[in-house]
Coordinates of C-alpha atoms in Angstrom, one line a residue:
K1 CA 4.2 4.7 3.1
G2 CA 1.9 3.6 5.9
K3 CA 1.6 1.4 8.9
V4 CA -1.1 -1.0 10.0
V5 CA -1.6 -1.2 13.8
M6 CA -3.0 -4.4 15.2
E7 CA -1.5 -6.8 17.6
R8 CA 1.8 -6.1 15.8
Y9 CA 3.1 -3.7 13.2
I10 CA 2.7 -4.9 9.6
S11 CA 5.2 -3.4 7.2
I12 CA 4.0 -1.8 4.0
E13 CA 5.8 -4.4 2.1
E14 CA 3.4 -7.0 3.4
V15 CA 0.4 -5.2 1.9
K16 CA -0.7 -6.7 -1.4
Y17 CA -3.7 -4.6 -2.1
I18 CA -6.7 -2.9 -0.3
D19 CA -10.3 -2.9 -1.3
E20 CA -13.2 -1.2 0.3
Y21 CA -13.6 -3.6 3.2
K22 CA -10.4 -5.7 3.5
I23 CA -6.7 -5.4 3.4
Y24 CA -4.9 -8.2 1.6
L25 CA -1.5 -9.2 2.9
K26 CA 1.3 -11.1 1.2
F27 CA 3.6 -13.3 3.2
N28 CA 6.9 -14.9 2.5
D29 CA 5.4 -18.3 2.1
G30 CA 3.3 -17.0 -0.8
K31 CA 0.0 -17.4 1.0
E32 CA -2.5 -14.6 1.1
N33 CA -4.5 -13.5 4.1
N34 CA -7.0 -10.7 4.5
L35 CA -8.2 -8.6 7.4
D36 CA -11.5 -6.8 7.8
F37 CA -11.0 -3.0 8.3
K38 CA -12.8 -3.3 11.6
D39 CA -9.9 -5.4 12.9
F40 CA -7.2 -2.7 12.6
I41 CA -6.4 1.0 12.3
L42 CA -4.7 2.4 9.3
L43 CA -2.2 5.2 10.1
E44 CA -0.5 7.5 7.6
F45 CA -1.4 5.5 4.5
N46 CA -0.3 7.5 1.5

């Protein structure tokens, strides 16, 4: 489990996949968004 710290907490269930530079998020509306690693801090990602 893990948490993403930004302006809000993002639950692990929202994370679709991670590549080297971006984290891809899934949302309830089915749309996909991504964030550059420089925009957030990953904590306790296992």
